[in-house]
Amino acid sequence: MVDVSMNPQPQPEFSIETGLATSHMQYGALCYRFKGETLRVLMVTTRRTGRWILPKGWPMKGRDGAGAAAREAWEEAGVIGTVHASSVGLFFYSKILGKRGPVPCMVQVYPIHVSELADRYPERGERRRKWFSVAKAAKIAGEPDLARLLGSVDLDHLRQMQF
């Protein structure tokens, strides 16, 4: 786990792992908690179409991938919690960028153990947020590759990351 406020790292222009320009790379947040033995995942809706997705966004100057994911989780869903430095996986989708049309994007996803949801946050009123079981989240995910990622979540690994 990492305290992102104390460990900012600038983003490279290209990802060494993928060779993709960071302009086509995004960072997402797998916001989770356990209710008893059941893993719950927080999903948000897209602003334009209302599809269910994970909070995600573009790289941010002065933040590493985990830090950018944590910031997006706060802005889009009011998440307060601890982000972990290790990614749980990747998913791919096409983002529509106005007149440019679809742009292929790769999203690196970081787990965030949610301790609290704020009532007031930047995108409140623009999106809905809701907790789902992993199976339900995979079923309703607005992106097929996101559904695949959700279906492959290692519950034991996330359980060990709890505090």
CSV table of C-alpha atoms in Angstrom, one decimal:
chain,number,residue,atom,x,y,z
A,1,MET,CA,0.0,0.0,0.0
A,2,VAL,CA,1.1,3.5,-0.6
A,3,ASP,CA,0.2,7.0,0.7
A,4,VAL,CA,-0.1,8.7,-2.6
A,5,SER,CA,0.1,12.2,-1.2
A,6,MET,CA,3.7,11.5,0.0
A,7,ASN,CA,4.9,9.6,-3.0
A,8,PRO,CA,4.2,11.4,-6.3
A,9,GLN,CA,6.0,10.1,-9.3
A,10,PRO,CA,5.9,11.8,-12.7
A,11,GLN,CA,4.5,9.8,-15.6
A,12,PRO,CA,6.7,8.7,-18.5
A,13,GLU,CA,5.6,9.7,-22.0
A,14,PHE,CA,5.4,6.0,-22.9
A,15,SER,CA,4.6,2.9,-20.8
A,16,ILE,CA,7.6,0.6,-20.7
A,17,GLU,CA,5.4,-2.4,-20.1
A,18,THR,CA,3.0,-1.8,-23.1
A,19,GLY,CA,4.8,0.6,-25.4
A,20,LEU,CA,1.6,2.6,-25.6
A,21,ALA,CA,1.6,6.4,-25.3
A,22,THR,CA,0.3,7.5,-21.9
A,23,SER,CA,-2.3,9.6,-23.7
A,24,HIS,CA,-4.0,6.3,-24.5
A,25,MET,CA,-3.4,4.8,-21.1
A,26,GLN,CA,-5.8,5.4,-18.2
A,27,TYR,CA,-5.8,4.4,-14.5
A,28,GLY,CA,-8.8,2.8,-12.8
A,29,ALA,CA,-9.9,2.1,-9.3
A,30,LEU,CA,-11.3,-1.2,-8.1
A,31,CYS,CA,-13.0,0.2,-5.0
A,32,TYR,CA,-13.8,-2.7,-2.7
A,33,ARG,CA,-15.0,-3.7,0.8
A,34,PHE,CA,-16.1,-7.0,2.3
A,35,LYS,CA,-19.6,-7.4,3.7
A,36,GLY,CA,-19.0,-10.5,5.8
A,37,GLU,CA,-17.3,-12.9,3.5
A,38,THR,CA,-18.7,-11.3,0.3
A,39,LEU,CA,-16.6,-9.0,-1.7
A,40,ARG,CA,-18.4,-5.8,-2.8
A,41,VAL,CA,-17.2,-3.6,-5.6
A,42,LEU,CA,-18.2,0.1,-6.1
A,43,MET,CA,-19.3,1.0,-9.6
A,44,VAL,CA,-20.2,4.4,-11.1
A,45,THR,CA,-22.1,5.3,-14.1
A,46,THR,CA,-20.7,7.1,-17.1
A,47,ARG,CA,-21.8,10.7,-17.4
A,48,ARG,CA,-22.9,10.4,-21.1
A,49,THR,CA,-24.5,7.0,-21.4
A,50,GLY,CA,-25.1,5.8,-17.8
A,51,ARG,CA,-23.2,2.5,-18.3
A,52,TRP,CA,-21.7,1.0,-15.1
A,53,ILE,CA,-17.9,1.2,-15.0
A,54,LEU,CA,-15.0,1.6,-12.5
A,55,PRO,CA,-13.8,5.1,-11.7
A,56,LYS,CA,-11.0,5.8,-14.2
A,57,GLY,CA,-9.2,8.6,-15.9
A,58,TRP,CA,-6.1,9.9,-17.7
A,59,PRO,CA,-2.6,10.1,-16.2
A,60,MET,CA,-2.0,13.1,-13.9
A,61,LYS,CA,1.1,15.1,-13.6
A,62,GLY,CA,2.9,14.4,-10.3
A,63,ARG,CA,0.9,11.2,-9.6
A,64,ASP,CA,1.8,7.6,-10.3
A,65,GLY,CA,-0.8,5.1,-11.6
A,66,ALA,CA,-2.1,4.3,-8.1
A,67,GLY,CA,-2.3,8.0,-7.2
A,68,ALA,CA,-4.2,8.8,-10.3
A,69,ALA,CA,-6.7,5.9,-9.7
A,70,ALA,CA,-7.2,7.2,-6.1
A,71,ARG,CA,-7.9,10.7,-7.3
A,72,GLU,CA,-10.4,9.5,-9.9
A,73,ALA,CA,-12.1,7.4,-7.2
A,74,TRP,CA,-12.5,10.5,-5.0
A,75,GLU,CA,-13.7,12.7,-7.9
A,76,GLU,CA,-16.2,10.3,-9.4
A,77,ALA,CA,-17.4,8.4,-6.3
A,78,GLY,CA,-16.3,10.2,-3.1
A,79,VAL,CA,-14.1,7.3,-2.1
A,80,ILE,CA,-12.0,7.6,1.0
A,81,GLY,CA,-9.6,4.7,1.6
A,82,THR,CA,-6.2,3.1,1.0
A,83,VAL,CA,-4.9,2.5,-2.5
A,84,HIS,CA,-2.5,-0.3,-3.1
A,85,ALA,CA,0.6,0.2,-5.2
A,86,SER,CA,0.2,-3.1,-7.1
A,87,SER,CA,-2.2,-3.3,-10.0
A,88,VAL,CA,-4.8,-6.1,-10.1
A,89,GLY,CA,-4.9,-6.1,-13.9
A,90,LEU,CA,-5.7,-4.4,-17.1
A,91,PHE,CA,-8.7,-3.9,-19.4
A,92,PHE,CA,-9.1,-2.4,-22.8
A,93,TYR,CA,-11.9,-0.3,-24.3
A,94,SER,CA,-12.6,2.3,-26.9
A,95,LYS,CA,-13.2,5.8,-25.7
A,96,ILE,CA,-15.2,8.2,-27.9
A,97,LEU,CA,-13.3,11.5,-28.0
A,98,GLY,CA,-15.6,14.0,-29.8
A,99,LYS,CA,-14.7,14.5,-33.4
A,100,ARG,CA,-11.7,12.2,-33.1
A,101,GLY,CA,-14.0,9.2,-32.7
A,102,PRO,CA,-13.0,6.0,-30.9
A,103,VAL,CA,-9.6,5.9,-29.3
A,104,PRO,CA,-8.2,2.6,-28.0
A,105,CYS,CA,-7.5,2.8,-24.3
A,106,MET,CA,-5.8,0.5,-21.8
A,107,VAL,CA,-6.8,0.9,-18.2
A,108,GLN,CA,-4.4,-0.3,-15.4
A,109,VAL,CA,-6.6,-1.0,-12.3
A,110,TYR,CA,-5.5,-0.5,-8.7
A,111,PRO,CA,-7.4,-1.8,-5.7
A,112,ILE,CA,-8.6,0.7,-3.1
A,113,HIS,CA,-9.9,-0.6,0.2
A,114,VAL,CA,-12.8,1.7,0.9
A,115,SER,CA,-13.1,2.9,4.5
A,116,GLU,CA,-15.8,5.6,3.8
A,117,LEU,CA,-17.8,7.3,1.1
A,118,ALA,CA,-18.1,11.0,1.3
A,119,ASP,CA,-21.5,12.7,0.8
A,120,ARG,CA,-20.0,15.6,-1.1
A,121,TYR,CA,-17.4,15.1,-3.8
A,122,PRO,CA,-16.6,16.8,-7.2
A,123,GLU,CA,-18.8,14.7,-9.5
A,124,ARG,CA,-21.7,14.2,-7.2
A,125,GLY,CA,-24.9,14.7,-9.2
A,126,GLU,CA,-23.2,13.8,-12.4
A,127,ARG,CA,-22.9,10.0,-11.8
A,128,ARG,CA,-24.6,7.3,-9.7
A,129,ARG,CA,-22.6,5.0,-7.5
A,130,LYS,CA,-23.6,1.6,-6.1
A,131,TRP,CA,-22.1,-1.4,-4.4
A,132,PHE,CA,-22.3,-4.8,-6.2
A,133,SER,CA,-21.2,-8.3,-5.7
A,134,VAL,CA,-18.3,-9.2,-8.1
A,135,ALA,CA,-20.6,-11.5,-10.1
A,136,LYS,CA,-23.2,-8.8,-10.5
A,137,ALA,CA,-20.6,-6.1,-11.3
A,138,ALA,CA,-19.1,-8.3,-14.0
A,139,LYS,CA,-22.6,-8.9,-15.4
A,140,ILE,CA,-23.6,-5.2,-15.7
A,141,ALA,CA,-20.1,-3.8,-16.6
A,142,GLY,CA,-20.4,-1.5,-19.6
A,143,GLU,CA,-17.2,-2.8,-21.1
A,144,PRO,CA,-16.7,-6.5,-22.0
A,145,ASP,CA,-13.0,-6.6,-21.1
A,146,LEU,CA,-13.9,-4.9,-17.7
A,147,ALA,CA,-16.3,-7.8,-17.1
A,148,ARG,CA,-13.5,-10.2,-17.8
A,149,LEU,CA,-11.2,-8.5,-15.3
A,150,LEU,CA,-13.9,-8.4,-12.6
A,151,GLY,CA,-14.5,-12.1,-13.2
A,152,SER,CA,-10.8,-12.8,-12.5
A,153,VAL,CA,-10.4,-10.9,-9.2
A,154,ASP,CA,-8.5,-12.8,-6.6
A,155,LEU,CA,-10.6,-12.6,-3.5
A,156,ASP,CA,-8.0,-14.1,-1.2
A,157,HIS,CA,-5.4,-11.6,-2.3
A,158,LEU,CA,-7.9,-8.7,-1.7
A,159,ARG,CA,-8.8,-10.2,1.7
A,160,GLN,CA,-5.1,-10.2,2.7
A,161,MET,CA,-4.9,-6.5,1.7
A,162,GLN,CA,-7.5,-5.4,4.2
A,163,PHE,CA,-6.6,-3.7,7.4
